[in-house]
Structures are given as C-alpha cells and as structure tokens.
Amino acid sequence: MNNILVTGGCGFIGSNFIHYLFNQSDFKGKIINADKLTYAGNPENLKSIEKKYSDSRYFFEKIDIAKFSEIESIFEKYEIDYIIHFAAESHVDRSITGPSEFIHTNIVGTFNLLELARKSWKDRKDVLFHHISTDEVYGSLGDTGYFYETTLYDPRSPYSASKASSDHLVMAYFHTYGLPVTISNCSNNYGPYQFPEKLIPLMINNMLEEKSLPVYGDGKNVRDWLYVEDHCSGIWEIVKNGKRGETYNIGGENEWTNVDLLNILCEKVAVEKGKDKDYYKKLIMFVKDRAGHDRRYAINCDKIKAELGWKQSVNFEQGLEITVKWYIDNLQWMKNINSGEYRKWIEKNYLNRQ
Ligand code: NAD
Ligand code: DAU
C-alpha cells in the first residue's frame, strides 16, 4: 500500500509509467504526481487516470522541483514511501541552445529531492529513491562495444552532463547518508505521448503534415530503441526487487541508424495511410549536424535480466506499429500541441487553480 511520489509524471515516460502502475495488480497505493508543467508536461496524457482515480489514489501537484519550498510542501502534505524521479529537462537540442534550465532542474532539482528524502525519511529502510537516468552519461561508442553499469561516465552534452551530475549526487546520498537508492540508465524510448520534438513523433508528425524529415549529419548515428512500456516494467521491477545502492541498465538491444529507422518509419506510416510504401521517403532531407552529436549508443542490459528476470516484451516491428497507429488515432493530441491549444487548457485547469 505504498504511496509513490512520481516527479515529472505529465511527461512522456512519467505518464506512461503512471498508466502502467495503475494496471499492475501488485500496486495498491497512491500516486502523487509532482510536475512543473513545462512545455513538455501535458496533463492530457493522464485524463483517464484523473477521471478514474482523482481524490482517491491519484493526486496532482504543480511543483517546481528546483524550488525547495515547493517540494517541501509535498513532504508536509503526504506520507511518501517511494520517490520515482523522472522530472528533467530531457531534450539534447534544447540543452545546446539553452543549458541553464538543465542545470536548474536536473541538478538542483534532484539535490532538493534528495535532501528532503533524507530529512523526512531519517533512518527508514523501507523507502526508496529511484532515479531515472540515461545511457547518454556513458558518452559515445565507436562501431563496436556496449555500455555496462561499470562503464566510466563521459557525458558530452549539457543534458548528459547534468544527468551525470544528478546520478553522482544520488549515489553520494547512498554512500554518505545510507539513503536507500537505485538508478536506472536507459536507452532511447519510443511510444505514445512522446513530445513531438523527439525523433520518432517529430517524423510521424511531419509525414502527416507532408513536411520535410530533417536528418542530422549523415544519418548514420546509432540509437538503441526501447518501447516505453518495457522501460516502465524495468523500473517497477527495480523498485520492487532491485538491490539498494545499485545501478541497472535498461535497453532495447535494438540498434538502428537514424536513416534506416526513418525509412522503416516512412513505410509504416504509408501502410497506415494507405499510400505507396515509398511515398514519404521523398520528404527525407539531410540537414546540418547536431553540435557534439554522439555517434552510437548501445546498452548491455544483462544485469537486470539476470538479477531481476526483466526482459523486453515488444519487438521493434510491433512497437513501431503500435506507436504509428497511436499517433494517427490520436491526431487531436498532436494538433493540440502544435497549435498551442494544450497550453491554454493547462492555463485554465492547472495554472490558476491553486
Ligand atoms: P519529458 O521531457 O517528456 O518530460 C519531463 C517532465 O518533467 C515534464 O512533464 C515536465 O513538465 C517535468 N519537469 C521538467 N522540469 C521540472 C521541474 N523543474 N519540476 C517539476 N517537473 C518538471 O521527458 P521524458 O522523455 O519523459 O524523460 C523522463 C526522464 O527519463 C528524464 O529524467 C530523462 O532524462 C530520462 N530518460 C529519457 C529517455 C527518453 O528516451 N525519453 C531515455 C532515458 C532516460
Ligand atoms: O539515449 C537516451 C536519450 O534519448 C534520453 O536521455 C533523452 O532524454 C532523449 O531525448 C533521447 O536523446 P537523443 O538525442 O538520442 O534523442 P532525439 O530523439 O533527440 O534524437 C535521436 C537521434 O535522431 C539522434 O541521433 C539525433 C537524431 N535526430 C533528431 C531529431 C530531433 C535527427 O536526425 N533529426 C531530428 O530532427
């Protein structure tokens, strides 16, 4: 019957995790979702959850984790047993043009949460701070090799440097104060509710609007894609059974160059839209490369498989088909974001409500 504080629950992975958790028969507790509702936070992702569980098992709090007093109010109002910390500035391109928010939210925000957990939990051992991190902290691979939990950190963008810094703080609180913590470092997620600035939803959106599909550099950068629900099941497994003080890598074991992925995605969207399979490929356009663009990420996730019995449940074909279908069936969701309508809804229902 644990109460879980989910930070960043209105974002892509956080909202998928909340949906996932309410579908688990071994979760009977409450979720407190603390989210600042930045451009990436969209409570529309959780409409059905609000409707079903509001005021009994689901509580939303508009909170900036970088403001100590705001996050302190959550600890005063609720008894928290687990913290599952998703909240972050998450887009690499934005960290290149404006790194300051990344330092604020990802580093100071994580520090605030750790301090409050330490002060309010004191010596409790039946609690957990689970930190969601990324494979980007490990740097960039050449043509071969994998990231292991033991790989030395080598972050190369302001985003990954801020995530690396927060990972170090989390482990420091374990070693120094004995705070029960776990960390997961995950590869690229895809699936429903992903903000259309990230590769897959951006490209689907542009195809549907017949806009160009911008591929950075030579398009040969490699990412390891994981269906978001499989990330959620990995996190839940770690929370329940992971060894405290340990890091677990979670990956798709599913490497694709950007350009190969895009070609397949074009075909999947074409099938759904009843077009010739090559129809959207003419929109592919090579553009200037991302500054400091990491060449290849590839996760070794043997540890979580061997120790916790986790495995991926969806292969890439299935995952992409579900994803493409979801965006096409939920066109209004995308339109609300593109038109800014979702912000008006947030203003009306969330920003002026406290
Ligand atoms: P997202 O950008 O979709 O969502 C981030 C959420 O955090 C939003 O709801 C936003 O409003 C909230 N937020 C931002 N700043 C905040 C603040 N100061 N206080 C409170 N809430 C704030 O991100 P995502 O893709 O869902 O990523 C979630 C986590 O997973 C991040 O920590 C990210 O680093 C990590 N991660 C993401 C991926 C991926 O492929 N998307 C892969 C590995 C790890
Ligand atoms: O690896 C995990 C990380 O994956 C997470 O920690 C980040 O939060 C998440 O945003 C993601 O980072 P990437 O930079 O890998 O994701 P993005 O979708 O931005 O880009 C994927 C690849 O596609 C990357 O090589 C850059 C390229 N790309 C991206 C965009 C948006 C393009 O070629 N064109 C584009 O328009």
XYZ file of N, CA and C in Angstrom, residues 125-339:
645
model
N 14.251 2.323 6.399
C 14.890 1.493 5.360
C 13.861 0.892 4.406
N 12.577 1.113 4.710
C 11.512 0.544 3.864
C 11.099 1.534 2.766
N 11.984 2.476 2.462
C 11.682 3.527 1.492
C 12.658 3.413 0.322
N 12.397 4.159 -0.752
C 13.330 4.110 -1.884
C 13.278 5.393 -2.706
N 14.449 5.860 -3.088
C 14.569 6.948 -4.065
C 15.064 6.303 -5.348
N 14.179 6.182 -6.354
C 14.635 5.621 -7.638
C 14.815 6.748 -8.644
N 16.001 6.814 -9.194
C 16.370 7.904 -10.107
C 16.423 7.377 -11.537
N 15.683 8.084 -12.434
C 15.662 7.672 -13.847
C 16.775 8.405 -14.573
N 17.736 7.656 -15.091
C 18.805 8.308 -15.840
C 18.904 7.729 -17.250
N 19.977 8.068 -17.910
C 20.083 7.825 -19.341
C 21.413 7.163 -19.689
N 21.425 6.484 -20.834
C 22.696 5.903 -21.301
C 23.658 6.982 -21.797
N 23.133 8.206 -22.006
C 23.997 9.268 -22.550
C 25.115 9.672 -21.594
N 24.956 9.323 -20.303
C 26.027 9.666 -19.343
C 27.322 8.920 -19.670
N 27.211 7.790 -20.391
C 28.390 6.974 -20.684
C 29.193 7.495 -21.878
N 28.633 8.487 -22.604
C 29.377 9.060 -23.728
C 28.970 8.477 -25.052
N 29.944 8.312 -25.964
C 29.641 7.878 -27.320
C 30.512 6.683 -27.668
N 29.898 5.670 -28.321
C 30.644 4.455 -28.700
C 31.113 4.539 -30.148
N 32.153 3.761 -30.465
C 32.539 3.552 -31.862
C 31.649 2.468 -32.459
N 32.147 1.805 -33.488
C 31.313 0.817 -34.186
C 30.997 -0.411 -33.340
N 31.841 -0.682 -32.340
C 31.618 -1.890 -31.528
C 31.531 -1.511 -30.044
N 31.180 -2.514 -29.235
C 31.169 -2.329 -27.781
C 29.815 -1.898 -27.254
N 29.704 -1.947 -25.927
C 28.424 -1.655 -25.257
C 28.671 -0.836 -23.997
N 27.621 -0.186 -23.520
C 27.659 0.469 -22.209
C 27.262 -0.565 -21.158
N 28.125 -0.726 -20.147
C 27.822 -1.580 -18.995
C 27.599 -0.666 -17.785
N 27.061 -1.236 -16.708
C 26.872 -0.449 -15.487
C 28.213 0.060 -14.964
N 29.280 -0.628 -15.342
C 30.613 -0.260 -14.847
C 31.356 0.697 -15.793
N 30.748 1.010 -16.931
C 31.411 1.927 -17.884
C 31.604 3.302 -17.225
N 32.802 3.867 -17.402
C 33.063 5.173 -16.781
C 32.216 6.253 -17.435
N 31.775 7.208 -16.640
C 30.954 8.300 -17.170
C 31.791 9.219 -18.062
N 31.195 9.634 -19.196
C 31.882 10.526 -20.132
C 30.850 11.379 -20.874
N 30.045 12.168 -20.109
C 28.954 12.899 -20.763
C 29.495 13.987 -21.676
N 28.767 14.261 -22.769
C 29.330 15.175 -23.765
C 28.391 16.300 -24.185
N 27.136 16.291 -23.691
C 26.244 17.432 -23.967
C 25.861 18.040 -22.618
N 25.398 19.299 -22.618
C 24.941 19.862 -21.338
C 23.854 18.981 -20.704
N 22.975 18.390 -21.530
C 21.945 17.491 -20.995
C 22.589 16.306 -20.276
N 23.485 15.595 -20.973
C 24.024 14.380 -20.351
C 24.929 14.714 -19.167
N 25.597 15.885 -19.238
C 26.437 16.283 -18.093
C 25.564 16.562 -16.874
N 24.377 17.163 -17.107
C 23.504 17.444 -15.956
C 22.929 16.144 -15.394
N 22.637 15.180 -16.264
C 22.137 13.888 -15.778
C 23.241 13.144 -15.029
N 24.467 13.203 -15.545
C 25.585 12.530 -14.877
C 25.776 13.111 -13.477
N 25.685 14.430 -13.403
C 25.857 15.092 -12.114
C 24.789 14.620 -11.126
N 23.549 14.527 -11.592
C 22.484 14.092 -10.679
C 22.677 12.634 -10.273
N 23.159 11.803 -11.186
C 23.427 10.387 -10.833
C 24.464 10.322 -9.699
N 25.499 11.141 -9.825
C 26.555 11.130 -8.801
C 26.003 11.574 -7.449
N 25.124 12.578 -7.474
C 24.522 13.033 -6.204
C 23.708 11.906 -5.568
N 22.950 11.192 -6.397
C 22.106 10.108 -5.866
C 22.982 9.053 -5.172
N 24.040 8.647 -5.849
C 24.922 7.629 -5.247
C 25.656 8.177 -4.017
N 25.977 9.479 -4.045
C 26.634 10.084 -2.876
C 25.727 10.002 -1.652
N 24.412 10.176 -1.855
C 23.485 10.099 -0.728
C 23.361 8.671 -0.199
N 23.566 7.707 -1.060
C 23.572 6.307 -0.602
C 24.815 6.054 0.259
N 25.974 6.432 -0.272
C 27.222 6.119 0.433
C 27.399 6.964 1.690
N 26.984 8.232 1.617
C 27.235 9.129 2.752
C 26.179 8.994 3.838
N 24.910 8.967 3.420
C 23.826 9.010 4.411
C 23.064 7.691 4.536
N 23.393 6.730 3.696
C 22.666 5.450 3.737
C 21.256 5.556 3.178
N 20.970 6.610 2.386
C 19.633 6.736 1.784
C 19.417 5.569 0.809
N 18.306 4.829 0.957
C 18.070 3.714 0.012
C 17.783 4.263 -1.398
N 18.675 3.978 -2.314
C 18.515 4.493 -3.686
C 18.745 3.380 -4.704
N 18.187 3.572 -5.888
C 18.552 2.784 -7.069
C 18.557 3.753 -8.252
N 19.301 3.380 -9.308
C 19.337 4.201 -10.533
C 19.115 3.270 -11.716
N 18.359 3.750 -12.716
C 18.328 3.023 -13.984
C 18.814 3.947 -15.096
N 19.680 3.410 -15.947
C 20.194 4.148 -17.111
C 19.622 3.490 -18.358
N 18.832 4.264 -19.074
C 18.044 3.667 -20.149
C 18.409 4.252 -21.511
N 18.145 3.464 -22.541
C 18.373 3.921 -23.920
C 17.151 4.689 -24.437
N 17.155 5.026 -25.717
C 16.070 5.837 -26.314
C 14.723 5.139 -26.231
N 13.755 5.820 -25.630
C 12.393 5.286 -25.542
C 11.554 5.784 -26.705
N 10.554 4.984 -27.080
C 9.563 5.454 -28.040
C 8.218 4.864 -27.655
N 7.136 5.511 -28.132
C 5.795 5.034 -27.808
C 4.835 6.211 -27.722
N 3.623 5.971 -27.191
C 2.612 7.020 -27.083
C 3.038 8.167 -26.170
N 2.467 9.339 -26.386
C 2.622 10.527 -25.529
C 4.015 11.152 -25.561
N 4.839 10.844 -26.581
C 6.170 11.468 -26.609
C 6.075 12.827 -27.298
N 6.667 13.828 -26.703
C 6.564 15.191 -27.228
C 7.181 15.246 -28.627
N 6.463 15.852 -29.600
C 6.925 15.784 -30.985
C 8.103 16.699 -31.329
N 9.100 16.679 -30.444
C 10.394 17.289 -30.746
C 11.427 16.160 -30.877
N 11.086 14.973 -30.355
C 11.994 13.825 -30.375
C 11.816 13.093 -31.704
N 12.854 12.372 -32.118
C 12.929 11.851 -33.491
C 11.635 11.189 -33.994
N 11.159 10.158 -33.299
C 10.055 9.366 -33.875
C 8.742 10.153 -33.983
N 8.260 10.789 -32.888
C 6.998 11.534 -33.070
C 7.140 12.747 -33.982
N 8.328 13.362 -33.984
C 8.528 14.506 -34.894
C 8.381 14.069 -36.344
N 8.992 12.921 -36.655
C 8.953 12.448 -38.042
C 7.537 12.008 -38.428
N 6.832 11.356 -37.507
C 5.447 10.952 -37.822
C 4.611 12.211 -38.083
N 4.774 13.176 -37.196
C 4.034 14.430 -37.337
C 4.319 15.085 -38.694
N 5.616 15.156 -39.046
C 5.969 15.821 -40.303
C 5.440 15.056 -41.511
N 5.460 13.715 -41.428
C 4.899 12.936 -42.540
C 3.420 13.264 -42.711
N 2.696 13.284 -41.585
C 1.251 13.520 -41.675
C 0.954 14.917 -42.215
N 1.901 15.842 -41.979
C 1.702 17.208 -42.493
C 2.447 17.441 -43.805
N 3.037 16.347 -44.324
C 3.793 16.419 -45.594
C 4.898 17.472 -45.531
N 5.561 17.546 -44.369
C 6.700 18.464 -44.213
C 7.981 17.661 -44.364
N 9.131 18.352 -44.514
C 10.387 17.619 -44.697
C 10.788 16.892 -43.411
N 11.588 15.838 -43.572
C 12.024 14.996 -42.448
C 13.522 15.248 -42.248
N 13.882 16.126 -41.292
C 15.279 16.564 -41.176
C 16.177 15.544 -40.469
N 17.131 15.007 -41.219
C 18.085 14.042 -40.640
C 19.399 14.773 -40.382
N 19.875 14.705 -39.135
C 21.111 15.411 -38.786
C 22.337 14.690 -39.374
N 23.259 15.472 -39.959
C 24.538 14.928 -40.436
C 24.329 13.888 -41.516
N 25.092 12.758 -41.390
C 24.982 11.727 -42.431
C 23.898 10.692 -42.108
N 23.230 10.853 -40.962
C 22.129 9.942 -40.616
C 22.598 8.578 -40.135
N 23.933 8.437 -39.934
C 24.450 7.110 -39.556
C 24.640 6.974 -38.038
N 24.219 7.985 -37.283
C 24.295 7.856 -35.814
C 23.364 6.736 -35.389
N 23.808 5.994 -34.376
C 23.045 4.798 -33.973
C 22.436 5.004 -32.588
N 21.167 4.627 -32.460
C 20.486 4.642 -31.165
C 19.886 3.258 -30.918
N 19.708 2.929 -29.634
C 19.175 1.630 -29.215
C 17.756 1.881 -28.701
N 16.743 1.439 -29.441
C 15.355 1.849 -29.160
C 14.623 0.858 -28.274
N 13.939 1.401 -27.275
C 13.194 0.583 -26.312
C 11.749 1.075 -26.238
N 10.819 0.136 -26.317
C 9.405 0.527 -26.200
C 9.146 1.003 -24.765
N 8.456 2.138 -24.633
C 8.357 2.805 -23.336
C 7.755 1.916 -22.247
N 6.788 1.066 -22.604
C 6.182 0.219 -21.572
C 7.210 -0.777 -21.013
N 8.160 -1.183 -21.857
C 9.213 -2.085 -21.359
C 10.158 -1.347 -20.409
N 10.354 -0.055 -20.643
C 11.116 0.740 -19.681
C 10.360 0.779 -18.338
N 9.037 0.999 -18.436
C 8.223 1.088 -17.211
C 8.279 -0.218 -16.415
N 8.215 -1.350 -17.109
C 8.238 -2.629 -16.375
C 9.612 -2.823 -15.720
N 10.663 -2.351 -16.378
C 12.006 -2.440 -15.782
C 12.115 -1.606 -14.521
N 11.560 -0.408 -14.581
C 11.613 0.481 -13.401
C 10.857 -0.165 -12.230
N 9.663 -0.683 -12.525
C 8.837 -1.264 -11.457
C 9.542 -2.482 -10.838
N 10.212 -3.258 -11.678
C 10.958 -4.428 -11.179
C 12.084 -3.972 -10.240
N 12.779 -2.911 -10.631
C 13.882 -2.402 -9.792
C 13.337 -1.878 -8.461
N 12.219 -1.126 -8.549
C 11.651 -0.570 -7.316
C 11.303 -1.713 -6.352
N 10.719 -2.774 -6.883
C 10.272 -3.870 -6.002
C 11.445 -4.737 -5.527
N 12.349 -5.058 -6.439
C 13.338 -6.092 -6.109
C 14.796 -5.696 -6.322
N 15.037 -4.486 -6.808
C 16.420 -4.083 -7.083
C 17.224 -3.935 -5.802
N 18.516 -4.213 -5.925
C 19.388 -4.085 -4.752
C 19.673 -2.606 -4.510
N 19.466 -2.179 -3.285
C 19.672 -0.770 -2.962
C 21.146 -0.393 -3.146
N 21.359 0.814 -3.694
C 22.731 1.266 -3.958
C 23.263 0.805 -5.303
N 22.402 0.168 -6.119
C 22.875 -0.373 -7.406
C 22.301 0.399 -8.588
N 23.037 0.308 -9.690
C 22.586 0.853 -10.975
C 22.195 -0.305 -11.886
N 21.111 -0.118 -12.653
C 20.694 -1.120 -13.643
C 20.551 -0.447 -15.005
N 21.175 -1.013 -16.018
C 20.971 -0.549 -17.389
C 19.708 -1.188 -17.959
N 18.936 -0.383 -18.696
C 17.747 -0.924 -19.389
C 17.853 -0.514 -20.857
N 17.797 -1.490 -21.753
C 17.940 -1.164 -23.175
C 17.066 -2.048 -24.041
N 16.995 -1.689 -25.314
C 16.148 -2.442 -26.239
C 16.888 -3.557 -26.943
N 18.239 -3.554 -26.886
C 19.066 -4.468 -27.683
C 18.583 -4.386 -29.136
N 18.448 -3.157 -29.591
C 17.729 -2.887 -30.833
C 18.332 -1.639 -31.490
N 19.509 -1.846 -32.115
C 20.258 -0.698 -32.657
C 19.851 -0.386 -34.087
N 19.672 0.899 -34.354
C 19.323 1.365 -35.698
C 20.064 2.656 -36.012
N 20.533 2.781 -37.258
C 20.991 4.110 -37.669
C 19.731 4.947 -37.853
N 19.873 6.258 -37.694
C 18.697 7.127 -37.817
C 18.055 6.997 -39.194
N 18.895 6.893 -40.218
C 18.333 6.890 -41.566
C 17.617 5.569 -41.867
N 18.140 4.464 -41.373
C 17.446 3.181 -41.563
C 16.111 3.179 -40.823
N 16.149 3.704 -39.594
C 14.912 3.769 -38.804
C 13.872 4.609 -39.546
N 14.332 5.727 -40.075
C 13.397 6.635 -40.739
C 12.769 5.986 -41.974
N 13.547 5.219 -42.692
C 12.993 4.534 -43.872
C 11.881 3.563 -43.470
N 12.128 2.817 -42.392
C 11.090 1.875 -41.924
C 9.856 2.637 -41.436
N 10.119 3.724 -40.719
C 9.005 4.517 -40.192
C 8.153 5.069 -41.345
N 8.826 5.523 -42.397
C 8.094 6.027 -43.577
C 7.176 4.929 -44.115
N 7.682 3.707 -44.155
C 6.876 2.603 -44.700
C 5.678 2.295 -43.799
N 5.913 2.325 -42.476
C 4.814 2.016 -41.534
C 3.712 3.067 -41.635
N 4.112 4.331 -41.723
C 3.093 5.384 -41.811
C 2.359 5.260 -43.143
N 3.109 4.958 -44.210
C 2.484 4.821 -45.538
C 1.425 3.714 -45.511
N 1.750 2.573 -44.884
C 0.781 1.469 -44.806
C -0.488 1.943 -44.089
N -0.308 2.595 -42.945
C -1.467 3.073 -42.163
C -2.318 4.058 -42.947
N -1.648 4.877 -43.774
C -2.371 5.927 -44.515
C -2.818 5.445 -45.902
N -2.559 4.162 -46.198
C -2.986 3.604 -47.479
C -2.238 4.184 -48.679
N -0.972 4.543 -48.463
C -0.168 5.112 -49.557
C 0.846 4.079 -50.046
N 1.477 4.394 -51.158
C 2.571 3.570 -51.657
C 3.677 3.537 -50.593
N 4.371 2.384 -50.435
C 5.297 2.237 -49.302
C 6.451 3.261 -49.307
N 6.817 3.760 -50.485
C 7.920 4.732 -50.539
C 7.441 6.189 -50.526
N 6.143 6.364 -50.366
C 5.547 7.701 -50.540
C 6.248 8.800 -49.711
N 6.493 8.516 -48.413
C 7.008 9.579 -47.540
C 8.528 9.753 -47.628
N 9.204 8.788 -48.276
C 10.678 8.840 -48.287
C 11.204 10.063 -49.035
N 10.414 10.565 -49.952
C 10.852 11.746 -50.712
C 10.990 12.978 -49.805
N 10.406 12.908 -48.611
C 10.485 14.059 -47.692
C 11.786 14.086 -46.886
N 12.552 12.974 -46.921
C 13.794 12.905 -46.128
C 14.791 13.949 -46.632
N 15.341 14.732 -45.668
C 16.251 15.809 -46.050
C 17.431 15.823 -45.069
N 18.638 15.766 -45.582
C 19.818 15.802 -44.703
C 20.129 17.251 -44.346
N 20.271 17.523 -43.048
C 20.496 18.904 -42.594
C 21.770 18.962 -41.748
N 22.129 20.163 -41.334
C 23.340 20.390 -40.525
C 23.330 19.483 -39.281
N 24.483 18.957 -38.939
C 24.558 18.021 -37.806
C 24.344 18.736 -36.476
N 23.871 17.981 -35.469
C 23.787 18.462 -34.086
C 25.210 18.678 -33.555
N 25.440 19.761 -32.825
C 26.772 20.008 -32.242
C 27.103 18.886 -31.257
N 28.301 18.323 -31.392
C 28.748 17.274 -30.459
C 27.895 16.009 -30.533
N 27.324 15.735 -31.679
C 26.370 14.626 -31.855
C 27.017 13.270 -31.520
N 26.583 12.638 -30.454
C 27.128 11.326 -30.069
C 26.860 10.320 -31.189
N 27.891 9.527 -31.525
C 27.777 8.663 -32.700
C 26.908 7.427 -32.446
N 27.217 6.725 -31.380
C 26.481 5.459 -31.191
C 26.241 5.192 -29.704
N 25.021 4.776 -29.393
C 24.697 4.280 -28.050
C 24.266 2.826 -28.190
N 24.706 1.983 -27.256
C 24.249 0.586 -27.234
C 24.376 0.069 -25.804
N 23.269 -0.414 -25.295
C 23.209 -0.815 -23.880
C 23.400 -2.318 -23.728
N 24.208 -2.699 -22.753
C 24.200 -4.094 -22.315
C 23.299 -4.153 -21.078
N 22.218 -4.941 -21.168
C 21.285 -4.994 -20.036
C 21.207 -6.395 -19.437
N 22.328 -7.118 -19.491
C 22.354 -8.476 -18.918
C 22.058 -8.466 -17.421
N 22.469 -7.401 -16.727
C 22.337 -7.399 -15.262
C 20.866 -7.436 -14.829
N 20.047 -6.553 -15.394
C 18.633 -6.535 -14.974
C 17.927 -7.822 -15.416
N 18.394 -8.393 -16.536
C 17.793 -9.654 -16.994
C 18.141 -10.784 -16.025
N 19.421 -10.872 -15.674
C 19.871 -11.982 -14.823
C 19.390 -11.823 -13.384
N 19.477 -10.612 -12.846
C 19.173 -10.440 -11.415
C 17.686 -10.278 -11.136
N 16.959 -9.645 -12.066
C 15.553 -9.339 -11.778
C 14.583 -10.022 -12.736
N 15.118 -10.775 -13.687
C 14.253 -11.527 -14.594
C 13.479 -10.642 -15.566
N 13.938 -9.378 -15.745
C 13.244 -8.474 -16.686
C 13.605 -8.836 -18.121
N 12.676 -8.640 -19.039
C 13.040 -8.674 -20.455
C 12.079 -7.800 -21.262
N 12.489 -7.446 -22.473
C 11.615 -6.663 -23.348
C 10.438 -7.553 -23.757
N 9.260 -6.927 -23.918
C 8.093 -7.733 -24.300
C 7.648 -7.431 -25.731
N 8.174 -6.373 -26.301
C 7.702 -5.911 -27.608
C 8.889 -5.827 -28.564
N 8.795 -6.450 -29.738
C 9.891 -6.257 -30.694
C 9.670 -4.966 -31.483
N 10.694 -4.555 -32.246
C 10.648 -3.221 -32.852
C 9.518 -3.085 -33.876
N 9.296 -4.148 -34.654
C 8.201 -4.136 -35.639
C 6.881 -3.820 -34.940
N 6.612 -4.609 -33.876
C 5.337 -4.429 -33.150
C 5.278 -3.050 -32.519
N 6.382 -2.673 -31.869
C 6.415 -1.397 -31.140
C 6.176 -0.224 -32.072
N 6.827 -0.258 -33.235
C 6.654 0.855 -34.184
C 5.220 0.890 -34.708
N 4.662 -0.302 -34.969
C 3.285 -0.330 -35.487
C 2.299 0.228 -34.461
N 2.466 -0.184 -33.197
C 1.574 0.339 -32.143
C 1.724 1.863 -32.071
N 2.991 2.313 -32.149
C 3.279 3.741 -31.986
C 2.684 4.564 -33.124
N 2.926 4.117 -34.355
C 2.405 4.852 -35.516
C 0.876 4.922 -35.429
N 0.279 3.794 -35.102
C -1.185 3.744 -35.010
C -1.681 4.696 -33.919
N -0.967 4.720 -32.801
C -1.389 5.588 -31.687
C -1.403 7.052 -32.124
N -0.328 7.501 -32.799
C -0.277 8.923 -33.190
C -1.350 9.235 -34.225
N -1.622 8.277 -35.106
C -2.648 8.534 -36.125
C -4.042 8.535 -35.479
N -4.256 7.617 -34.535
C -5.559 7.575 -33.854
C -5.751 8.742 -32.889
N -4.656 9.370 -32.498
C -4.740 10.470 -31.521
C -4.249 11.781 -32.140
N -4.676 12.010 -33.351
C -4.232 13.214 -34.079
C -4.522 14.495 -33.311
N -5.656 14.498 -32.598
C -6.029 15.715 -31.871
C -5.000 16.040 -30.788
N -4.445 14.997 -30.164
C -3.408 15.194 -29.132
C -2.240 15.971 -29.730
N -1.809 15.537 -30.916
C -0.690 16.189 -31.600
C -1.077 17.596 -32.036
N -2.308 17.720 -32.567
C -2.770 19.037 -33.036
C -2.822 20.029 -31.881
N -3.280 19.566 -30.710
C -3.341 20.461 -29.541
C -1.954 20.976 -29.170
N -0.952 20.131 -29.346
C 0.419 20.572 -29.046
C 0.895 21.548 -30.127
N 0.706 21.176 -31.374
C 1.189 22.035 -32.474
C 0.543 23.416 -32.462
N -0.735 23.472 -32.084
C -1.434 24.757 -32.138
C -1.254 25.544 -30.845
